[in-house]
Steps between C-alpha positions, in 0.01 A plus 500: 500500500149360552371839620636673189341238276167543683500879452582454130183294456298759694629789287426312175150415623435864592617615157273248325207604719562866416509421127176301520321776691631771267395311187156429649442864593616616157270253323199606708575868440542446123176305466312759706628782278389309191155438646467868593596602145243261353238631741576858398472401133168322559345783701305768314396799711304716256153646478244358258161611373239263643121512486327509838147571619576871525655507153857498371767525771879471507607204714832325571538205268537272805130563579378363168276195520381249245200644317596868540448726201813702421586763246816456296634826368825621351788605723437871456150494645507275804495126479308188588821314578823688586715790389751560224801477732421140591476411135851623431382732225332217310138573596279464804544187711177301536446409866242219470365253247183645350258436215441784258133605500498820293753664273826363364855482631851448372734325744860384513519139624874456451558443872270196496535350153813662356296633207641842408208605279209679672182297543155646439218412739132505409192521723317179587167433333186574697389145579511251786771275357788438744842629396819312571809725511722200422315417178610654171171683452490626858838669480358755256265643764723471808765739627755325720670632808861599438445608139535859383197693381611709202166647394136480608204651317145436380292506819192731500579841637207494744632176654849637573605659830480878528796673341593201282451562130608164358528149636357149521294309757587159641391256773758358741530120482813417705695698757808457716667160502232351272574743219745431218761722662452320832536159335826616339644608833384177667696310237809710573468443875396135519578363153278311261369154601737225383345212308732201455452277196556191714224605739263564210558151357517314833126424510501360148800276577344371824170421328684328214706282734194414707314399183786280382520331839124442507499348151792273591321387816180423308694310233678282757180446697316389184764237416549366854244334728639461854221251590647237267835402650598265218483768231797703395507873442696667215751754631677745266876526555783668320583184307144413401194345665518207743229323697515479877321240712257669742 
């Protein structure tokens, strides 16, 4: 009887252990598949036109660095970002954040902002003023990673790569995880920072309570002199004010 009861507990424990291990393995496998899918979506393995010391060359977009000059052209003539297949038929996928230096572009920013209408980009003015891509005025001269380049034109013909008849010139400002596309995928992987309202107001409440306590202490200290034992001190209570012999 006792032996049978003992083996029943052992069999139940083994079944629970098998369920825990199976659920853990399945969870790890599912999360790994999701991470691999996100990594495949975030990776762009295309050639871009980039200006080097020897002239215009086609390089993998992963080799782009901040400050590189790139040529943005339409999907039928080689690209400064990606190819038409990665854009899903909606234009060329821009691989890095860049500031437009010459020419004009029309882009689709629906993946970032939800705006379905195409956005026109203009070249930055030739001055030394800093441009902020997050400011309203800076967005007109910046192309953001993850958007679709619909049309690029206006750059001087002599400044374009050989064999390219129409396009625009830009300077890379952010690449990889620091680009707009990288920030979007970081949010998907790690989530946005959580700011609690209580934590934001905690400092104000602590300072307020400390100020009230300090004022109360000063008020009591001003009305009471501990060196004079015969004097009484007014103490506020719920039923009014009474005087206590010190």
